[in-house]
Short mmCIF file of C-alpha atoms and ligand atoms in Angstrom, two decimals:
data_model
loop_
_atom_site.label_atom_id
_atom_site.label_comp_id
_atom_site.label_asym_id
_atom_site.label_seq_id
_atom_site.Cartn_x
_atom_site.Cartn_y
_atom_site.Cartn_z
CA MET A 1 135.08 108.39 139.92
CA ALA A 2 137.38 111.46 141.03
CA VAL A 3 134.98 114.58 141.56
CA VAL A 4 136.58 117.09 139.27
CA PRO A 5 136.25 120.75 138.47
CA ALA A 6 134.16 122.08 135.45
CA SER A 7 135.73 123.09 132.20
CA LEU A 8 136.89 126.38 130.99
CA SER A 9 134.14 127.58 129.01
CA GLY A 10 133.08 130.52 126.13
CA GLN A 11 130.48 131.30 129.21
CA ASP A 12 132.50 132.53 130.83
CA VAL A 13 132.25 136.44 129.56
CA GLY A 14 135.71 137.82 129.35
CA SER A 15 137.89 134.94 129.78
CA PHE A 16 140.13 133.67 127.30
CA ALA A 17 137.99 130.81 126.17
CA TYR A 18 135.70 133.58 125.53
CA LEU A 19 138.02 135.88 123.79
CA THR A 20 139.16 132.84 121.81
CA ILE A 21 135.79 131.84 120.48
CA LYS A 22 134.18 135.43 120.26
CA ASP A 23 137.62 136.77 118.13
CA ARG A 24 140.53 134.64 117.55
CA ILE A 25 138.65 131.31 115.86
CA PRO A 26 136.63 133.52 113.39
CA GLN A 27 140.45 135.48 112.61
CA ILE A 28 141.70 131.80 111.87
CA LEU A 29 138.56 130.54 109.54
CA THR A 30 138.77 133.72 107.89
CA LYS A 31 142.58 133.39 107.32
CA VAL A 32 141.69 129.38 106.40
CA ILE A 33 139.41 130.96 103.39
CA ASP A 34 141.95 133.65 102.28
CA THR A 35 144.27 130.85 101.78
CA LEU A 36 141.77 129.05 100.11
CA HIS A 37 141.63 132.04 97.89
CA ARG A 38 144.87 132.68 96.84
CA HIS A 39 145.27 128.83 95.90
CA LYS A 40 142.54 129.55 93.09
CA SER A 41 145.02 129.22 90.29
CA GLU A 42 147.13 126.74 91.49
CA PHE A 43 143.77 124.51 91.95
CA PHE A 44 142.83 125.41 88.11
CA GLU A 45 146.62 124.76 86.90
CA LYS A 46 146.54 121.32 89.49
CA HIS A 47 142.73 119.90 88.57
CA GLY A 48 141.10 122.32 85.80
CA GLU A 49 137.45 123.75 86.43
CA GLU A 50 137.36 121.08 88.84
CA GLY A 51 139.89 122.24 91.33
CA VAL A 52 138.20 125.73 90.73
CA GLU A 53 134.77 124.51 91.78
CA ALA A 54 136.47 122.42 94.58
CA GLU A 55 137.13 125.46 95.65
CA LYS A 56 134.32 127.34 95.83
CA LYS A 57 132.64 124.42 97.49
CA ALA A 58 134.87 124.24 100.65
CA ILE A 59 134.53 128.00 100.79
CA SER A 60 131.18 127.78 101.12
CA LEU A 61 131.65 125.26 104.22
CA LEU A 62 133.71 127.42 105.88
CA SER A 63 131.86 130.15 105.59
CA LYS A 64 128.62 128.22 106.88
CA LEU A 65 130.85 127.84 109.66
CA ARG A 66 131.93 130.81 110.54
CA ASN A 67 128.62 131.73 110.49
CA GLU A 68 127.65 128.70 113.25
CA LEU A 69 130.17 130.13 115.11
CA GLN A 70 129.28 133.76 114.88
CA THR A 71 125.85 133.53 116.17
CA ASP A 72 126.20 130.50 118.11
CA LYS A 73 124.12 127.69 116.60
CA PRO A 74 124.44 124.27 118.10
CA ILE A 75 126.91 122.58 117.00
CA ILE A 76 126.10 119.85 114.71
CA PRO A 77 127.21 116.38 113.76
CA LEU A 78 129.93 115.81 111.58
CA VAL A 79 128.56 114.38 108.11
CA GLU A 80 131.54 113.12 106.30
CA LYS A 81 133.08 109.68 106.84
CA PHE A 82 136.00 109.30 108.46
CA VAL A 83 138.05 107.05 110.77
CA ASP A 84 137.30 108.93 113.68
CA THR A 85 133.43 110.46 112.50
CA ASP A 86 131.53 107.55 114.64
CA ILE A 87 134.11 108.62 117.95
CA TRP A 88 133.39 112.49 117.60
CA ASN A 89 129.72 111.68 117.49
CA GLN A 90 129.33 109.70 119.96
CA TYR A 91 131.41 112.10 122.05
CA LEU A 92 128.77 115.21 120.50
CA GLU A 93 126.25 113.23 122.09
CA TYR A 94 127.47 112.25 125.23
CA GLN A 95 128.26 116.68 125.59
CA GLN A 96 124.81 116.81 125.01
CA SER A 97 123.68 114.38 127.65
CA LEU A 98 125.38 116.45 129.69
CA LEU A 99 123.51 119.99 128.98
CA ASN A 100 120.68 120.79 131.06
CA GLU A 101 119.55 123.24 129.04
CA SER A 102 115.67 123.17 127.50
CA ASP A 103 116.72 122.33 123.87
CA GLY A 104 119.77 120.51 124.90
CA LYS A 105 121.92 121.27 122.22
CA SER A 106 125.60 121.89 122.50
CA ARG A 107 126.90 125.03 121.92
CA TRP A 108 129.62 126.79 120.69
CA PHE A 109 129.98 129.27 124.01
CA TYR A 110 128.20 126.89 126.14
CA SER A 111 130.38 123.61 125.67
CA PRO A 112 133.53 123.16 127.14
CA TRP A 113 136.48 125.59 125.10
CA LEU A 114 138.17 122.16 124.51
CA PHE A 115 135.61 120.61 122.72
CA VAL A 116 134.57 123.23 120.34
CA GLU A 117 137.99 124.39 119.37
CA CYS A 118 139.33 120.83 118.50
CA TYR A 119 135.59 120.55 116.76
CA MET A 120 136.46 123.98 114.96
CA TYR A 121 139.84 122.34 113.37
CA ARG A 122 137.71 119.07 112.32
CA ARG A 123 135.37 120.77 110.41
CA ILE A 124 137.98 122.36 108.62
CA HIS A 125 139.00 119.31 108.02
CA GLU A 126 136.14 117.57 107.23
CA ALA A 127 135.06 120.88 105.06
CA ILE A 128 138.65 120.03 102.96
CA ILE A 129 137.97 116.60 102.69
CA GLN A 130 134.15 116.96 101.44
CA SER A 131 135.67 119.07 98.41
CA PRO A 132 137.81 116.41 96.08
CA PRO A 133 140.55 117.00 94.45
CA ILE A 134 141.41 119.52 96.64
CA ASP A 135 141.40 117.36 99.63
CA TYR A 136 144.71 116.45 100.41
CA PHE A 137 145.24 120.41 101.16
CA ASP A 138 146.52 121.62 104.31
CA VAL A 139 145.43 125.04 104.49
CA PHE A 140 148.14 126.00 107.31
CA LYS A 141 151.15 124.79 105.32
CA GLU A 142 152.03 127.33 104.01
CA SER A 143 152.43 129.74 107.32
CA LYS A 144 154.39 126.29 108.82
CA GLU A 145 156.96 127.09 106.23
CA GLN A 146 156.69 130.52 106.75
CA ASN A 147 157.97 130.13 110.13
CA PHE A 148 160.72 128.03 109.71
CA TYR A 149 161.65 130.23 106.93
CA GLU A 150 162.16 132.98 109.04
CA SER A 151 163.46 131.22 111.80
CA GLN A 152 166.57 130.45 109.61
CA GLU A 153 169.14 132.21 111.69
CA SER A 154 168.48 130.90 114.93
CA VAL A 155 168.16 127.14 113.28
CA ILE A 156 171.66 127.73 111.84
CA ALA A 157 172.65 128.33 115.52
CA LEU A 158 170.91 125.38 117.10
CA CYS A 159 172.02 123.36 114.62
CA THR A 160 176.00 124.84 114.94
CA HIS A 161 175.93 124.93 118.89
CA LEU A 162 174.76 120.84 118.94
CA GLN A 163 176.98 120.08 115.96
CA GLN A 164 179.78 121.41 117.93
CA LEU A 165 178.78 119.61 121.58
CA ILE A 166 178.40 116.10 119.93
CA LYS A 167 182.17 116.65 118.88
CA THR A 168 183.30 116.64 122.75
CA ILE A 169 180.12 115.15 123.78
CA GLU A 170 182.71 112.35 125.28
CA ASP A 171 185.20 114.57 127.10
CA LEU A 172 182.33 115.79 129.15
CA ASN A 173 182.26 115.10 132.47
CA GLU A 174 178.33 114.51 134.50
CA ASN A 175 177.86 118.04 135.73
CA GLN A 176 178.85 119.82 132.16
CA LEU A 177 176.07 116.52 130.27
CA LYS A 178 173.68 117.84 132.51
CA ASP A 179 173.94 121.25 131.74
CA GLU A 180 174.23 120.95 128.67
CA PHE A 181 170.70 118.72 128.82
CA PHE A 182 169.49 121.59 130.43
CA LYS A 183 170.20 124.01 127.95
CA LEU A 184 168.64 122.20 124.83
CA LEU A 185 165.79 121.09 127.26
CA GLN A 186 164.83 125.33 127.76
CA ILE A 187 165.18 125.63 123.93
CA SER A 188 162.82 123.36 123.74
CA LEU A 189 160.03 125.12 125.96
CA TRP A 190 160.66 128.55 124.57
CA GLY A 191 160.29 127.00 121.30
CA ASN A 192 157.11 126.88 122.27
CA LYS A 193 156.49 130.29 121.99
CA CYS A 194 156.44 130.21 118.24
CA ASP A 195 152.67 128.51 118.01
CA LEU A 196 150.97 130.41 115.18
CA SER A 197 147.27 129.86 116.41
CA LEU A 198 147.99 132.62 119.08
CA SER A 199 148.54 134.90 116.63
CA GLY A 200 146.35 133.48 114.47
CA GLY A 201 149.23 132.27 111.97
CA GLU A 202 151.45 135.54 111.89
CA ASN A 203 154.95 136.96 113.48
CA SER A 204 155.77 133.81 115.33
CA SER A 205 159.15 133.16 114.06
CA GLN A 206 162.15 132.65 115.80
CA LYS A 207 164.77 136.15 114.94
CA THR A 208 166.39 135.97 118.28
CA ASP A 209 169.12 134.28 119.17
CA VAL A 210 167.57 131.86 122.01
CA LEU A 211 171.29 130.23 122.84
CA ASN A 212 172.08 133.31 124.49
CA SER A 213 168.67 134.36 125.80
CA LEU A 214 168.24 131.55 128.52
CA GLU A 215 169.49 132.85 131.33
CA ASP A 216 167.26 136.22 130.92
CA LEU A 217 164.25 133.97 130.03
CA LYS A 218 164.92 131.70 133.48
CA PRO A 219 163.08 133.75 135.34
CA PHE A 220 159.93 133.15 134.20
CA ILE A 221 160.05 129.36 134.47
CA LEU A 222 157.31 129.07 136.65
CA LEU A 223 158.04 125.36 137.45
CA ASN A 224 160.98 123.92 136.69
CA ASP A 225 161.24 120.24 136.76
CA MET A 226 164.73 119.60 135.05
CA GLU A 227 166.18 118.14 137.42
CA HIS A 228 163.89 114.84 138.12
CA LEU A 229 164.29 114.41 133.97
CA TRP A 230 168.18 114.45 134.01
CA SER A 231 167.84 111.91 137.21
CA LEU A 232 165.61 109.58 135.69
CA LEU A 233 167.45 109.41 132.46
CA SER A 234 171.16 109.29 133.55
CA ASN A 235 169.68 106.45 135.71
CA CYS A 236 168.51 104.45 133.05
CA LYS A 237 171.88 105.41 130.97
CA LYS A 238 173.88 104.06 134.16
CA THR A 239 172.16 100.72 134.75
CA ARG A 240 171.14 99.65 131.15
CA GLU A 241 172.47 96.51 129.50
CA LYS A 242 173.97 96.34 126.94
CA ALA A 243 171.80 95.93 123.97
CA SER A 244 169.09 97.15 125.91
CA VAL A 245 166.93 100.43 124.93
CA THR A 246 165.76 103.29 126.44
CA ARG A 247 162.89 105.26 125.04
CA VAL A 248 162.00 108.30 125.16
CA TYR A 249 158.50 109.62 123.23
CA ILE A 250 158.07 112.87 122.72
CA VAL A 251 154.38 114.26 121.70
CA LEU A 252 155.03 116.98 119.32
CA ASP A 253 153.43 120.36 119.54
CA ASN A 254 154.58 122.83 116.44
CA SER A 255 156.36 122.27 113.30
CA GLY A 256 158.57 125.32 111.72
CA PHE A 257 161.34 126.85 114.58
CA GLU A 258 160.05 124.81 116.89
CA LEU A 259 160.39 121.53 116.01
CA VAL A 260 163.79 122.62 115.05
CA THR A 261 164.31 122.79 119.25
CA ASP A 262 162.74 119.50 119.36
CA LEU A 263 164.69 117.34 116.82
CA ILE A 264 167.86 118.86 117.96
CA LEU A 265 167.30 117.58 121.59
CA ALA A 266 166.03 114.27 120.26
CA ASN A 267 169.71 114.75 118.45
CA PHE A 268 171.07 114.97 121.86
CA LEU A 269 169.17 112.90 123.50
CA LEU A 270 170.97 110.14 121.48
CA SER A 271 174.02 111.19 120.96
CA SER A 272 174.43 111.65 124.58
CA GLU A 273 173.35 108.09 125.13
CA LEU A 274 170.50 109.36 127.42
CA ALA A 275 168.19 108.14 125.45
CA THR A 276 168.60 104.96 122.56
CA GLU A 277 165.17 105.59 121.06
CA VAL A 278 162.81 108.64 120.69
CA HIS A 279 159.55 108.03 119.38
CA PHE A 280 157.73 110.73 118.08
CA TYR A 281 152.93 111.81 117.84
CA GLY A 282 152.43 113.86 115.50
CA LYS A 283 148.88 114.78 114.11
CA THR A 284 146.69 112.81 111.63
CA ILE A 285 145.47 116.17 110.08
CA PRO A 286 145.94 119.76 109.85
CA TRP A 287 145.32 121.03 113.77
CA PHE A 288 145.75 124.37 115.53
CA VAL A 289 147.34 126.08 112.71
CA SER A 290 150.88 124.82 113.15
CA ASP A 291 150.78 121.22 114.68
CA THR A 292 152.91 118.74 113.17
CA THR A 293 151.75 116.29 110.36
CA ILE A 294 153.69 113.57 109.24
CA HIS A 295 154.28 115.79 106.20
CA ASP A 296 155.62 119.20 108.11
CA PHE A 297 157.94 116.61 109.78
CA ASN A 298 159.32 114.80 106.72
CA TRP A 299 159.55 118.64 105.18
CA LEU A 300 161.68 120.22 107.63
CA ILE A 301 164.06 117.02 108.01
CA GLU A 302 164.39 117.69 103.94
CA GLN A 303 164.76 121.43 104.51
CA VAL A 304 167.47 120.77 107.27
CA LYS A 305 169.15 117.98 104.91
CA HIS A 306 169.62 120.73 101.47
CA GLY A 307 170.09 124.12 104.51
CA ASN A 308 172.73 126.58 103.25
CA HIS A 309 174.89 126.02 106.09
CA LYS A 310 177.57 123.25 106.61
CA TRP A 311 175.99 122.37 110.30
CA MET A 312 172.33 122.88 109.49
CA SER A 313 172.53 119.88 106.34
CA LYS A 314 174.74 117.92 108.70
CA CYS A 315 171.77 117.93 111.66
CA GLY A 316 169.39 117.14 108.83
CA ALA A 317 171.67 114.16 107.02
CA ASP A 318 171.58 112.53 110.87
CA TRP A 319 167.69 112.96 111.49
CA GLU A 320 167.25 111.21 108.04
CA GLU A 321 169.71 108.67 108.79
CA TYR A 322 167.92 107.86 112.52
CA VAL A 323 164.55 107.54 111.12
CA GLU A 324 165.38 104.85 108.08
CA MET A 325 167.68 103.48 111.30
CA GLY A 326 165.00 103.05 113.08
CA LYS A 327 166.14 105.86 116.25
CA TRP A 328 163.36 107.98 115.66
CA VAL A 329 160.31 107.13 115.02
CA TYR A 330 157.65 108.81 113.64
CA HIS A 331 153.64 107.63 114.84
CA ASP A 332 150.46 109.07 114.74
CA HIS A 333 147.30 108.49 116.41
CA ILE A 334 143.63 110.04 115.69
CA PHE A 335 143.24 110.51 119.24
CA TRP A 336 145.88 113.33 119.35
CA THR A 337 143.26 114.95 117.27
CA LEU A 338 139.63 113.89 118.67
CA PRO A 339 138.48 116.50 121.70
CA HIS A 340 138.80 113.77 124.99
CA GLU A 341 140.82 114.70 128.08
CA TYR A 342 144.05 112.42 128.52
CA CYS A 343 142.67 110.21 131.32
CA ALA A 344 139.46 108.95 128.53
CA MET A 345 143.17 107.45 126.63
CA PRO A 346 142.58 104.08 128.26
CA GLN A 347 138.83 103.14 127.27
CA VAL A 348 139.13 105.48 123.73
CA ALA A 349 142.39 104.30 122.60
CA PRO A 350 143.65 101.59 125.01
CA ASP A 351 146.14 100.85 121.90
CA LEU A 352 147.65 104.04 122.25
CA TYR A 353 147.69 104.25 125.62
CA ALA A 354 149.65 100.64 126.13
CA GLU A 355 151.58 102.23 123.44
CA LEU A 356 152.76 104.75 125.89
CA GLN A 357 153.04 103.24 128.97
CA LYS A 358 156.53 101.16 127.39
CA ALA A 359 158.05 104.29 127.49
CA HIS A 360 160.85 105.49 130.29
CA LEU A 361 160.04 109.09 129.29
CA ILE A 362 157.12 111.06 128.10
CA LEU A 363 157.94 114.42 126.93
CA PHE A 364 154.71 116.34 126.09
CA LYS A 365 155.15 120.19 124.00
CA GLY A 366 153.02 122.61 124.37
CA ASP A 367 150.01 124.25 125.63
CA LEU A 368 147.12 122.15 123.96
CA ASN A 369 148.66 118.94 125.49
CA TYR A 370 148.64 121.12 128.63
CA ARG A 371 145.08 121.41 128.52
CA LYS A 372 144.04 117.78 127.75
CA LEU A 373 146.79 116.86 130.32
CA THR A 374 144.84 118.12 132.54
CA GLY A 375 141.31 117.86 131.45
CA ASP A 376 140.65 121.61 130.45
CA ARG A 377 139.86 122.64 133.84
CA LYS A 378 138.89 125.17 136.17
CA TRP A 379 141.67 124.05 138.96
CA GLU A 380 143.07 125.24 141.81
CA PHE A 381 146.42 126.94 140.79
CA SER A 382 147.71 124.55 144.23
CA VAL A 383 146.10 121.49 143.28
CA PRO A 384 149.24 118.72 142.45
CA PHE A 385 150.08 118.08 139.05
CA HIS A 386 149.22 114.05 139.69
CA GLN A 387 145.45 114.64 140.74
CA ALA A 388 144.98 116.68 137.64
CA LEU A 389 145.81 114.33 135.65
CA ASN A 390 143.14 111.94 136.79
CA GLY A 391 144.43 108.66 136.38
CA PHE A 392 146.30 109.71 133.56
CA HIS A 393 149.56 107.51 134.68
CA PRO A 394 150.81 105.81 131.44
CA ALA A 395 154.75 106.49 132.32
CA PRO A 396 156.59 109.01 133.52
CA LEU A 397 155.91 112.15 132.02
CA CYS A 398 157.09 116.13 131.79
CA THR A 399 154.93 118.36 130.17
CA ILE A 400 157.11 121.48 128.34
CA ARG A 401 155.15 124.31 128.22
CA THR A 402 154.83 128.18 127.83
CA LEU A 403 151.32 129.16 129.39
CA LYS A 404 148.73 130.31 126.71
CA ALA A 405 145.77 129.92 128.43
CA GLU A 406 144.07 130.06 132.22
CA ILE A 407 145.18 127.10 133.51
CA GLN A 408 148.05 125.95 135.61
CA VAL A 409 148.20 123.26 138.48
CA GLY A 410 151.12 122.36 140.55
CA LEU A 411 152.18 125.78 141.73
CA LYS A 412 152.99 127.17 145.75
CA PRO A 413 149.95 128.10 147.70
CA GLY A 414 149.48 131.97 146.63
CA GLN A 415 151.83 131.82 143.79
CA GLY A 416 148.82 132.06 141.00
CA GLU A 417 147.22 134.59 143.09
CA GLN A 418 150.44 136.74 143.48
CA LEU A 419 150.65 136.78 140.03
CA MET A 420 147.40 137.36 138.79
CA ALA A 421 147.32 140.42 140.93
CA SER A 422 150.27 141.20 139.26
CA GLU A 423 150.10 140.82 135.92
CA PRO A 424 146.85 139.37 135.30
CA CYS A 425 147.76 138.15 131.56
CA TRP A 426 150.27 135.92 132.98
CA TRP A 427 148.56 132.44 132.17
CA THR A 428 147.71 133.72 128.34
CA SER A 429 150.88 135.63 126.74
CA GLY A 430 152.91 132.79 126.62
CA LYS A 431 156.02 134.48 128.29
CA TYR A 432 156.15 132.08 131.58
CA GLY A 433 156.66 127.97 131.50
CA ILE A 434 156.83 125.41 132.49
CA PHE A 435 158.26 121.65 133.44
CA GLN A 436 156.20 119.98 135.22
CA TYR A 437 157.13 116.20 135.58
CA ASP A 438 154.67 113.28 137.18
CA GLY A 439 155.93 109.96 138.01
CA PRO A 440 157.94 108.07 139.94
CA LEU A 441 160.71 110.55 142.30
O1 F6P B 501 143.29 129.14 120.73
C1 F6P B 501 143.93 128.32 122.35
C2 F6P B 501 145.08 127.23 122.26
O2 F6P B 501 144.95 126.60 122.71
C3 F6P B 501 145.81 127.72 123.70
O3 F6P B 501 145.42 127.08 123.92
C4 F6P B 501 147.13 127.87 123.04
O4 F6P B 501 146.88 129.65 122.13
C5 F6P B 501 146.71 127.24 121.38
O5 F6P B 501 146.03 127.41 121.13
C6 F6P B 501 148.08 126.02 121.13
O6 F6P B 501 148.85 126.19 121.87
P1 F6P B 501 150.35 125.28 121.71
O7 F6P B 501 150.74 125.22 120.15
O8 F6P B 501 151.35 125.46 122.02
O9 F6P B 501 149.44 124.44 122.02
MG1 MG B 502 149.72 123.62 118.90
#
């Protein structure tokens, strides 16, 4: 097996991982507890006293979790039976087997950051499913919806832009079409700034006009492989036989504004015939505050359809039709909410790996996907992306991510060090973005 560097972890005092485990994750837990409190009367109205008791139970389980975290208690196995419980507990055992500390117990600050952060969201889910009849409740739903509502103006601007573009799309020459493709890719990239886990669930909506900001944001794209995406898809279009397909897969990240940018891009892919099918992968459980579930996906399309603007509702109606016609296919798989790095997919979720192999191109949205693609490890900045993927090559892939964790590979020699010297928070602030491609050139 190839030698890989150590995982990022909270052991490194002062690192972003450390600060996340020490401050950001407990804040998120506190917000979740508040949210449950605020819904008490709703639970009462829906389920009577049983609902109130369930809310109390969920809150006490979550308070216990917060205490375990803040006092760096050992990570304990999951108890509630769910589809993925055994896989999680096996993974915990595996983590413990890697430790050489005397008690052999995984702890919050001493285990890989990726593992403990995923575990925290999985434990939130456990607290909820252990508390029927409120076991359906998505503790992050409210903030995801708010993010969408607060981004209304930008959503309207994007939908209008897309509809105008579609009207004349057949008259565009190759270069014009490529320019439009690049624009929508960049919008999808900057849409990833709006994730709610970085802000603890606040102030992450899109209020500025992202379309008009693209030129100003260009200098912040550290790696730009958009040309490869264009060559790949325009080539598929040219060489495609009648009735054959070009499949683009989008491994989704956040709901709300970011999801709108992804759907706009997906719409363009169909309208421009750069793809004939778009497949989306979402999360089966509420995840990292703002990640998209099937409920969020359907809810958002519905909202756009009933939007108070002609072009917005046209987009929503088209999107619904794409889903009905099977041109857009939504999938979920428990693997996306497991703690494993993606190079483990062929062993842990061979069915999913086999599905991904059918893609002509896979777009991985967001920071967490990048962490999982690269194993959340302390790679040198200049290590090639292909190497950091550590054998994960199901199909040509591209990551579209704003940087929010201390990990970045594939930079020019010296580039990372230079950024570090001038701007120590360059890789955690979400200010920079990348399009990083791996596949045939
Ligand atoms: O909390 C840490 C983190 O994983 C960061 O890496 C990032 O800020 C966020 O959560 C998730 O970001 P994204 O929604 O872009 O995957
Ligand atoms: Mg996210």
